[in-house]
PDB file of C-alpha atoms and ligand atoms in Angstrom:
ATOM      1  CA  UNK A  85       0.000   0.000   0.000  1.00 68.00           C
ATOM      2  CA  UNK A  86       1.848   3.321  -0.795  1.00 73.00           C
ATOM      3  CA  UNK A  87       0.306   5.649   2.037  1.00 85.00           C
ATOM      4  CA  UNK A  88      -0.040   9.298   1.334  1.00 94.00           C
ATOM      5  CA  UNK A  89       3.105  11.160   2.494  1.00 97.00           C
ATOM      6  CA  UNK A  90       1.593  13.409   5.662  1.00 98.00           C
ATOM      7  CA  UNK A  91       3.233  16.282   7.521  1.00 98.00           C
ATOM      8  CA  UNK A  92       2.539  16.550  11.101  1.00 98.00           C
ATOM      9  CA  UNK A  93       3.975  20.854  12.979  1.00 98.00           C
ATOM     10  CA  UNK A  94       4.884  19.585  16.531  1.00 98.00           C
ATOM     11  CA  UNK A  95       2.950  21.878  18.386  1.00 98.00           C
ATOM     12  CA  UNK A  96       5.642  21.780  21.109  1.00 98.00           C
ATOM     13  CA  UNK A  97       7.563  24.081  18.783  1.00 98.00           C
ATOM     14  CA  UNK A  98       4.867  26.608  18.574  1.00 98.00           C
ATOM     15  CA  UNK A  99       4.110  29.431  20.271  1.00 97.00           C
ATOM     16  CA  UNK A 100       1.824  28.644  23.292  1.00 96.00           C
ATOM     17  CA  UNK A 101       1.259  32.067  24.188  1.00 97.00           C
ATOM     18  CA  UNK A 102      -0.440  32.150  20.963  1.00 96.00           C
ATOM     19  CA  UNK A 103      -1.577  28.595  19.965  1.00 97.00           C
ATOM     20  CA  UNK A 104      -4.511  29.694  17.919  1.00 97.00           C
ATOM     21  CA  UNK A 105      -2.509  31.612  15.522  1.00 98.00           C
ATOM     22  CA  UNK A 106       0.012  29.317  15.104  1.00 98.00           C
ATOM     23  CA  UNK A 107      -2.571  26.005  14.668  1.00 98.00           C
ATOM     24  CA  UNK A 108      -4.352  28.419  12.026  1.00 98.00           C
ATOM     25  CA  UNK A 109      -0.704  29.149  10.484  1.00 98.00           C
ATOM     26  CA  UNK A 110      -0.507  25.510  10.532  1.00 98.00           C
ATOM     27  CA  UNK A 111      -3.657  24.518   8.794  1.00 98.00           C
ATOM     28  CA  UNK A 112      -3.142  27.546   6.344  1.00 98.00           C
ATOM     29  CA  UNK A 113       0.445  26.182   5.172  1.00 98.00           C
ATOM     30  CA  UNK A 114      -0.820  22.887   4.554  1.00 98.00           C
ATOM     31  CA  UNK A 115       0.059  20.757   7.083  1.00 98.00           C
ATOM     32  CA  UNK A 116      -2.014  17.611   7.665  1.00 98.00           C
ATOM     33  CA  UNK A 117      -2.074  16.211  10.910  1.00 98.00           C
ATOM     34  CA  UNK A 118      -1.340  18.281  14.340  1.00 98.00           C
ATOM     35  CA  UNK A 119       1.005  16.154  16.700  1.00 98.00           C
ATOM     36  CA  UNK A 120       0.867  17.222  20.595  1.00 98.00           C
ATOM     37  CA  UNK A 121       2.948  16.087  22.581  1.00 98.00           C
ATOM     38  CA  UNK A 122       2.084  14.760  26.421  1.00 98.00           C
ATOM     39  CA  UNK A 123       4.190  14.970  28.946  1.00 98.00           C
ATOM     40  CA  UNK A 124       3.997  13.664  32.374  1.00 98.00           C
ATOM     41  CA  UNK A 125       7.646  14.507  34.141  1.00 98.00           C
ATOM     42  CA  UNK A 126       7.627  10.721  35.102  1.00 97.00           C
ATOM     43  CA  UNK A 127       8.117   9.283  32.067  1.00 98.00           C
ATOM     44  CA  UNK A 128       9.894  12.077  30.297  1.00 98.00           C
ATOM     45  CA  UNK A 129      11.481  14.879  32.358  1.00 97.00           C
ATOM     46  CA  UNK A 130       9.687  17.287  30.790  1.00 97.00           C
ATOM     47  CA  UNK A 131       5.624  18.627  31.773  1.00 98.00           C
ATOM     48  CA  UNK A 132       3.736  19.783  28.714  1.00 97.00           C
ATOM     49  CA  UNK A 133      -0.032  19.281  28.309  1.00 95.00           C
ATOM     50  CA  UNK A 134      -2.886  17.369  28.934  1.00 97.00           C
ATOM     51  CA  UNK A 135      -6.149  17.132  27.407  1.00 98.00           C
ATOM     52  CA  UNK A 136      -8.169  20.438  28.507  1.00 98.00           C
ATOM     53  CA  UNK A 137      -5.192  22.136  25.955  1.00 98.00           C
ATOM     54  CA  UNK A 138      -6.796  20.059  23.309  1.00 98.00           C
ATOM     55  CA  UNK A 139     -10.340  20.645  23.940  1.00 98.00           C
ATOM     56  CA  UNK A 140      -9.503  24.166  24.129  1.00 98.00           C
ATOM     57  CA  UNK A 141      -7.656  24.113  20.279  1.00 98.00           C
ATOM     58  CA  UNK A 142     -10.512  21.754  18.953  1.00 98.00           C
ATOM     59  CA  UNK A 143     -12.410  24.232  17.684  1.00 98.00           C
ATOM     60  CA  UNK A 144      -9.527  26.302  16.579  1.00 97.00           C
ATOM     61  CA  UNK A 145      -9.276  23.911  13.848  1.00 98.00           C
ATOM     62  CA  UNK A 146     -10.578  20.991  11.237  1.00 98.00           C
ATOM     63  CA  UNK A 147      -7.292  19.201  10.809  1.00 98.00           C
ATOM     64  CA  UNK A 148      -6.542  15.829  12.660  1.00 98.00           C
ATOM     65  CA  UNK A 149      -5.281  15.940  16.526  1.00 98.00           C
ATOM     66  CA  UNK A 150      -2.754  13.248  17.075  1.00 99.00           C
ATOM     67  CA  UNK A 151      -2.134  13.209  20.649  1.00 99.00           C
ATOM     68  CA  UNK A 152       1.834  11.420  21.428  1.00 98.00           C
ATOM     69  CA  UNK A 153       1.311  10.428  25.232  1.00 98.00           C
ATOM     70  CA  UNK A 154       4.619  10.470  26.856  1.00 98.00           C
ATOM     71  CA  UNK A 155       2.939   9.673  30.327  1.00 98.00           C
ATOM     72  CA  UNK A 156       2.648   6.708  32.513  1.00 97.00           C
ATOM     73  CA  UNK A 157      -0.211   4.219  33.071  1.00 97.00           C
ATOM     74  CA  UNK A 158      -1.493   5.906  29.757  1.00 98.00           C
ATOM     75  CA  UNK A 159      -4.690   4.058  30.228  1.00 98.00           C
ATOM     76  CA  UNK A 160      -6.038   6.900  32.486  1.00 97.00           C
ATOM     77  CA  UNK A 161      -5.983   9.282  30.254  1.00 98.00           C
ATOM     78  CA  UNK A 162      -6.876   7.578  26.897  1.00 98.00           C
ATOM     79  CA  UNK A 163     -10.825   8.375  27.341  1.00 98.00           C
ATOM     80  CA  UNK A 164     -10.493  11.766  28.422  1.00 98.00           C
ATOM     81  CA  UNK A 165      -7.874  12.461  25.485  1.00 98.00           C
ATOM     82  CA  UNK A 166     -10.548  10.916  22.932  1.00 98.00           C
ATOM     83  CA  UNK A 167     -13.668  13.174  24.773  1.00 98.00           C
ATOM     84  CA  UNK A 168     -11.259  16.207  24.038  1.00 98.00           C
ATOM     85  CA  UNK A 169     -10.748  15.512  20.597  1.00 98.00           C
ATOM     86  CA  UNK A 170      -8.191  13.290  19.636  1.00 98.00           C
ATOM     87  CA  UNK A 171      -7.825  11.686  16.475  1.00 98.00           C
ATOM     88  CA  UNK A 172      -4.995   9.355  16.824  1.00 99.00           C
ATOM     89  CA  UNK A 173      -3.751   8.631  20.330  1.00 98.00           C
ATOM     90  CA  UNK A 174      -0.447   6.624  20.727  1.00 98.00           C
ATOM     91  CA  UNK A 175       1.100   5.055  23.975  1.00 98.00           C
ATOM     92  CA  UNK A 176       4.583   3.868  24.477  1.00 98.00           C
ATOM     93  CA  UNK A 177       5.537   0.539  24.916  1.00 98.00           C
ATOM     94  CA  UNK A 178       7.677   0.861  27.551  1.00 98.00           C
ATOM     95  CA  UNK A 179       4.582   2.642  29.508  1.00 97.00           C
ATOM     96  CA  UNK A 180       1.971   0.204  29.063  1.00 91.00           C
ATOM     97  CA  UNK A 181       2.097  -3.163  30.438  1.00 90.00           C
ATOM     98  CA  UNK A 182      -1.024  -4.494  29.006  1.00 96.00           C
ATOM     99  CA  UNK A 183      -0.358  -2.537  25.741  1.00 96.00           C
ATOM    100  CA  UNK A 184      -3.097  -5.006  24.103  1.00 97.00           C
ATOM    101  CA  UNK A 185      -5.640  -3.963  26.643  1.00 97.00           C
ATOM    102  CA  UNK A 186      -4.555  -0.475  25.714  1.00 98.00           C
ATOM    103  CA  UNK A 187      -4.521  -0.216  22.496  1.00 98.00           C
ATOM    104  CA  UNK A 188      -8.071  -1.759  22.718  1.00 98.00           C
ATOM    105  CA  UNK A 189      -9.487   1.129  25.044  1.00 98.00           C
ATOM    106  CA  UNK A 190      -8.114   3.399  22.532  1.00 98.00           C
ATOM    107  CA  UNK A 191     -10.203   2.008  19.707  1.00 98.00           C
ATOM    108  CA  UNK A 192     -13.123   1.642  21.391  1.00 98.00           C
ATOM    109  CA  UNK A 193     -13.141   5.513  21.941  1.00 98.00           C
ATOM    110  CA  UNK A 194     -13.240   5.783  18.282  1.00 98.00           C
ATOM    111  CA  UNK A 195      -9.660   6.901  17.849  1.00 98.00           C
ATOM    112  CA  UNK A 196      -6.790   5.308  15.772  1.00 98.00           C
ATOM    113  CA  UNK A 197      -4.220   3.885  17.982  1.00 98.00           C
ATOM    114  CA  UNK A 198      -0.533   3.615  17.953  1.00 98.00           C
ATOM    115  CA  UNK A 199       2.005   2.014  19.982  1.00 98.00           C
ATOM    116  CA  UNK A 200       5.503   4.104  20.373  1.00 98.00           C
ATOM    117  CA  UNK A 201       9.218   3.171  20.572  1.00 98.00           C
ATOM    118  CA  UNK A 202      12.395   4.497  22.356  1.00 97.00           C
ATOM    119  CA  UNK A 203      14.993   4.791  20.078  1.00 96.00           C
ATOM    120  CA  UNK A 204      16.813   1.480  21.255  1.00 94.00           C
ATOM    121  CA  UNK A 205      13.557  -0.535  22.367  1.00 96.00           C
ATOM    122  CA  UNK A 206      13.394  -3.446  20.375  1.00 96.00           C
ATOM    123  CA  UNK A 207      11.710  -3.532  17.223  1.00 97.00           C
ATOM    124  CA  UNK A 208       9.590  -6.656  18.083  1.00 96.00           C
ATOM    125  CA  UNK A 209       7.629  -4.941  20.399  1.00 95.00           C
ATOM    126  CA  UNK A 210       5.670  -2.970  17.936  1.00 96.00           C
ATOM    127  CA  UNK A 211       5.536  -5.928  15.916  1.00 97.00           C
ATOM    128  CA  UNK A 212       3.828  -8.284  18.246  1.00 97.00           C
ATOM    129  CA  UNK A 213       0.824  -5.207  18.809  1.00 97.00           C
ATOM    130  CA  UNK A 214       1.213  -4.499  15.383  1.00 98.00           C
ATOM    131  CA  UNK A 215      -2.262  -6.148  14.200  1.00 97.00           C
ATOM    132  CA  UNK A 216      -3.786  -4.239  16.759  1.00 98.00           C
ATOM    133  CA  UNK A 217      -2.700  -0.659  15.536  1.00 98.00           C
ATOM    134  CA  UNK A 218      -3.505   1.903  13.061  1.00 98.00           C
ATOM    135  CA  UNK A 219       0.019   3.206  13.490  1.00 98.00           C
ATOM    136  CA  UNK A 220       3.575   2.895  14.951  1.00 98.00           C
ATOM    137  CA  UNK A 221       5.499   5.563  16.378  1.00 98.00           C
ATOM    138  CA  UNK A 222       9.470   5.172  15.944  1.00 98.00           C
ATOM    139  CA  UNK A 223      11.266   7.935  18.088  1.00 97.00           C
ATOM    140  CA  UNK A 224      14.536   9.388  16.242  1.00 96.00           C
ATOM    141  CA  UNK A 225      15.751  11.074  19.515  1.00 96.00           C
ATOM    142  CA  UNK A 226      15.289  10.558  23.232  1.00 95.00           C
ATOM    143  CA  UNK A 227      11.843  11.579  23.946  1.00 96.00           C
ATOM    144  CA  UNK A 228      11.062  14.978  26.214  1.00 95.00           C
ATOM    145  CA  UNK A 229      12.181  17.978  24.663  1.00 95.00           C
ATOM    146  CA  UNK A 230      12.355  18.996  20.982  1.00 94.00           C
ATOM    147  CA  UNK A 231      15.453  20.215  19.181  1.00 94.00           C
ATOM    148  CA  UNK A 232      17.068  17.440  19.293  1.00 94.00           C
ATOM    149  CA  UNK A 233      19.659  15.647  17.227  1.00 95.00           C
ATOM    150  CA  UNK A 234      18.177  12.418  14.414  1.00 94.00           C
ATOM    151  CA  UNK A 235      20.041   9.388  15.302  1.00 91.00           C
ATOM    152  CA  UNK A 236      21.085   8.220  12.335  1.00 83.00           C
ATOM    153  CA  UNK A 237      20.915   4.619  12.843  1.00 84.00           C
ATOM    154  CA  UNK A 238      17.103   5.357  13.014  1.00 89.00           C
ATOM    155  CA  UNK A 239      16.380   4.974   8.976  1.00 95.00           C
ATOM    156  CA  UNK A 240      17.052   1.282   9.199  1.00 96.00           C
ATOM    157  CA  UNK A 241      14.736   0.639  11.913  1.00 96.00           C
ATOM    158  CA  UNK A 242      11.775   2.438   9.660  1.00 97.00           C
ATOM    159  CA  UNK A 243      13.000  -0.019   6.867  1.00 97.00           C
ATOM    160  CA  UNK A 244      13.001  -3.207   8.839  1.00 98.00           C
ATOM    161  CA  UNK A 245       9.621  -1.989   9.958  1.00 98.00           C
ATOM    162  CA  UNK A 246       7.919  -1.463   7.056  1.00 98.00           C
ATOM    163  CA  UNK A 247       9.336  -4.803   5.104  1.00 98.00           C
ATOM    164  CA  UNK A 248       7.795  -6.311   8.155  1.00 98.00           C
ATOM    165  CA  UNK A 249       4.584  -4.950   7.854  1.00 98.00           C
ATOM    166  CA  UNK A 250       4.284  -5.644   4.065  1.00 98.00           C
ATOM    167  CA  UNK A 251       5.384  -8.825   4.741  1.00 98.00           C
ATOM    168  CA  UNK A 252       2.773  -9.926   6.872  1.00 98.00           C
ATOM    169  CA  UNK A 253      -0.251  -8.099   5.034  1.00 98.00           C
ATOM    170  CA  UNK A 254      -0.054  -5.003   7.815  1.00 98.00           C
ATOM    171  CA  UNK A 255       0.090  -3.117   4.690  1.00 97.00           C
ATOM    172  CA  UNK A 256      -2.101  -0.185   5.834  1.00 97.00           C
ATOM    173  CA  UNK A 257      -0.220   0.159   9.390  1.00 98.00           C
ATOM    174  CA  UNK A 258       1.348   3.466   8.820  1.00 98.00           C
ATOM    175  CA  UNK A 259       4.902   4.540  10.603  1.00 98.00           C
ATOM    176  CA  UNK A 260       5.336   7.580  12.209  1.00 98.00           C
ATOM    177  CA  UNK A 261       8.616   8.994  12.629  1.00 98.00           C
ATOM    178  CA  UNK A 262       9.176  11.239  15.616  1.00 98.00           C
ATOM    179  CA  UNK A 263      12.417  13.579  16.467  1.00 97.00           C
ATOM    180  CA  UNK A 264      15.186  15.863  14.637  1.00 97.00           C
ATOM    181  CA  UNK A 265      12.872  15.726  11.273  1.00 98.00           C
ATOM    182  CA  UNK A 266      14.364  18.932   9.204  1.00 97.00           C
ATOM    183  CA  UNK A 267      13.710  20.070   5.051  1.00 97.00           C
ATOM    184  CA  UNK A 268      16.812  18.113   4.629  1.00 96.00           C
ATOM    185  CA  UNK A 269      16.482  14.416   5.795  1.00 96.00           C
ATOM    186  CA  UNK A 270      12.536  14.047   5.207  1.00 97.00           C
ATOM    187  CA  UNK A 271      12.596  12.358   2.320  1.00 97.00           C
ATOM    188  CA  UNK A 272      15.385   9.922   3.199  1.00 96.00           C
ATOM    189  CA  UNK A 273      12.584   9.132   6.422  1.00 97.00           C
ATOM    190  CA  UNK A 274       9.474   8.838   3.909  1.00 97.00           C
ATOM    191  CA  UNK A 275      11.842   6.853   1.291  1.00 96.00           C
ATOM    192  CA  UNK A 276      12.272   4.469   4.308  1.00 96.00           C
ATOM    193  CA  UNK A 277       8.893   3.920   4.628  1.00 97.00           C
ATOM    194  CA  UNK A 278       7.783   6.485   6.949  1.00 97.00           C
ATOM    195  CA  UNK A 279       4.086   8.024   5.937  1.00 98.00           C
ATOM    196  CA  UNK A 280       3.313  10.425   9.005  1.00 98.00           C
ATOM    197  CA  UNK A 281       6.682  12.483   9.571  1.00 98.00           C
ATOM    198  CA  UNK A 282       6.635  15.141  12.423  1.00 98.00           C
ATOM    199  CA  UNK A 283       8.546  18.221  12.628  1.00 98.00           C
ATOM    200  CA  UNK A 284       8.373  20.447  15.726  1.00 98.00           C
ATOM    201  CA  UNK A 285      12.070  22.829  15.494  1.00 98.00           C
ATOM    202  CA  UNK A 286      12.724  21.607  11.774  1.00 98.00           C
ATOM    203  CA  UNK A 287       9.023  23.427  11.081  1.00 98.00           C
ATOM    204  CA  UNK A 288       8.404  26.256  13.659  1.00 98.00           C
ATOM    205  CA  UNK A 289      12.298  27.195  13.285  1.00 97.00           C
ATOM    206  CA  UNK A 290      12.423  30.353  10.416  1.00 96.00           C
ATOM    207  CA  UNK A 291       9.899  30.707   7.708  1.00 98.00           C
ATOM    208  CA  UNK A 292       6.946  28.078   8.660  1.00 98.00           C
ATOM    209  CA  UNK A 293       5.102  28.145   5.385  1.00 98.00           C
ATOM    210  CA  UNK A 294       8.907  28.114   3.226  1.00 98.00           C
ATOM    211  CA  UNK A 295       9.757  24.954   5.821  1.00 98.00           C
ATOM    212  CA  UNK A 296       6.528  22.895   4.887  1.00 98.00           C
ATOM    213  CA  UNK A 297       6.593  23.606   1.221  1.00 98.00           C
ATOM    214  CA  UNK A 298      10.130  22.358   1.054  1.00 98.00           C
ATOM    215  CA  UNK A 299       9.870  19.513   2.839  1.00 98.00           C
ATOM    216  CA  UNK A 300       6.638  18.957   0.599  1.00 98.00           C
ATOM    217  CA  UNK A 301       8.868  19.430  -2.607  1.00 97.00           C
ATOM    218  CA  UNK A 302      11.703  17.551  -0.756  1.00 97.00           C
ATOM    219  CA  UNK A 303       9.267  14.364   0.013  1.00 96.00           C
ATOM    220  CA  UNK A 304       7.916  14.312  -3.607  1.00 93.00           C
ATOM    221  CA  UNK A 305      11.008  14.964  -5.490  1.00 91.00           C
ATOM    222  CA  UNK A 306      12.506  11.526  -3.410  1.00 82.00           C
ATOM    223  CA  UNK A 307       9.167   9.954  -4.432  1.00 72.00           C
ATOM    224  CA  UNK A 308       9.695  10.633  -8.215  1.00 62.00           C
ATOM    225  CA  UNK A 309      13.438   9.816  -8.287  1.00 57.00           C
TER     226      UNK A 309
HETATM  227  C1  DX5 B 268       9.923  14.788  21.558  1.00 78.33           C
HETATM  228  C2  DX5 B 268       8.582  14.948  20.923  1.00 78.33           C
HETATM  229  C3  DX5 B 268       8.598  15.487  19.564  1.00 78.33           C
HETATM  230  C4  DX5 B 268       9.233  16.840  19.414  1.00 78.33           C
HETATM  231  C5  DX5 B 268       9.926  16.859  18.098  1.00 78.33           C
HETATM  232  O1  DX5 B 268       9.790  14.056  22.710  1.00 78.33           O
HETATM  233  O2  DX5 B 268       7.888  13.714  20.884  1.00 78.33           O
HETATM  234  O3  DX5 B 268       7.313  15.462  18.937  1.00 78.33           O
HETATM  235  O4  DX5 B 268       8.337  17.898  19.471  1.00 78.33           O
HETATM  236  O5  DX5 B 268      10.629  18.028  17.995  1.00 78.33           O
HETATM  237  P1  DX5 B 268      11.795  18.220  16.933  1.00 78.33           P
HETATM  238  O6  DX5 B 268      11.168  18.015  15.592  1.00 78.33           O
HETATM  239  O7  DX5 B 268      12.251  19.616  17.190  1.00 78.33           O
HETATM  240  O8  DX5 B 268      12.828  17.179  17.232  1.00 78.33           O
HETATM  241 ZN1   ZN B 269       5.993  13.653  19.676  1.00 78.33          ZN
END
């Protein structure tokens, strides 16, 4: 299945003084998906958001909400993330001990679900719960802040992945690729088999609309070669 290339503005690069105008710059520019990112300073260091910030931007907004939940026991939070508008919630692995039983809850809200990976947790984790997902998350840096450096080593995992997947008819499970996504090494990540590719710093960094449209150009110019 070749899976429309989509770009998802990290909203944790935005401006959250002024969230509004940035999620309508977003939507304006052409992005496709909005990726928040939830923090719990348990799992990550870091505290970000929780779902009463994404009931509030709901309205702000008719693009997709794809809520990354950096938290512990995730399961507490999937139904009120779902009530608040979420359109695709993903849990990490290494949070969720019953990740079947998780990624369950999550589709019975009506939401897609996705299970996410540390950079160096193994591969076969997401492909055990991969029947049960919409999606799979692969980190590219050390979840918790943004700005951070790719990890090179990451492209192969998104290509073992995917060869995986198409192997064993999971055709339509989509990776998502998570961390240090700039103009220049997006279509190297979507040429790997990546379809949802977020971009907080390599986005909200400079000219926002000149950022998407290149890495738009960048991601189709790779697909034509
Ligand atoms: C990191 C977050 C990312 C982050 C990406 O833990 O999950 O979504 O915002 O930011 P950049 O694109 O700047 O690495
Ligand atoms: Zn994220």
């Amino acid at each position: 299945m070749n899976h429309e290339i989509k770009i998802l503005p990290s909203l944790l690069s935005s401006n959250f003084a002024n969230l509004e105008a940035d999620i309508k710059m977003c939507q304006a520019a052409g992005a496709d998906i909005l990726h928040v990112d939830v923090m719990d300073g348990h799992f990550v260091p870091n505290i970000t958001i929780g779902p009463l910030i994404v009931e509030a931007i709901r309205p702000a907004t008719s693009l997709p909400i794809d809520c990354h939940l950096m938290i512990e026991e995730p399961d507490r939070y999937i139904e009120d993330f779902a009530r608040a508008g979420a359109d695709y919630i993903s849990v990490h692995a290494e949070t969720a001990s019953h990740l079947h039983r998780t990624l369950s809850l999550i589709k019975s809200t009506g939401v897609r679900a996705g299970v996410a990976l540390n950079p160096v947790t193994p591969l076969s984790f997401a492909m055990e719960a991969a029947e049960y997902c919409d999606f799979i998350l692969l980190m590219s840096v050390n979840p918790g802040f943004g700005g951070q450096s790719f990890i090179p080593s990451f492209l192969q995992r998104a290509e073992d992945l995917r060869e995986f997947l198409d192997f064993n008819e999971l055709e339509h499970v989509e990776i998502e690729v998570d961390g240090g996504v700039k103009v220049e090494n997006a279509a190297a990540i979507a040429e790997a088999g990546a379809s949802m590719i977020v971009s907080g710093s390599g986005l909200f960094s400079g000219d926002f609309e000149a950022n998407i449209r290149d890495m738009r150009r960048a991601i189709d110019a790779g697909r034509i070669e």
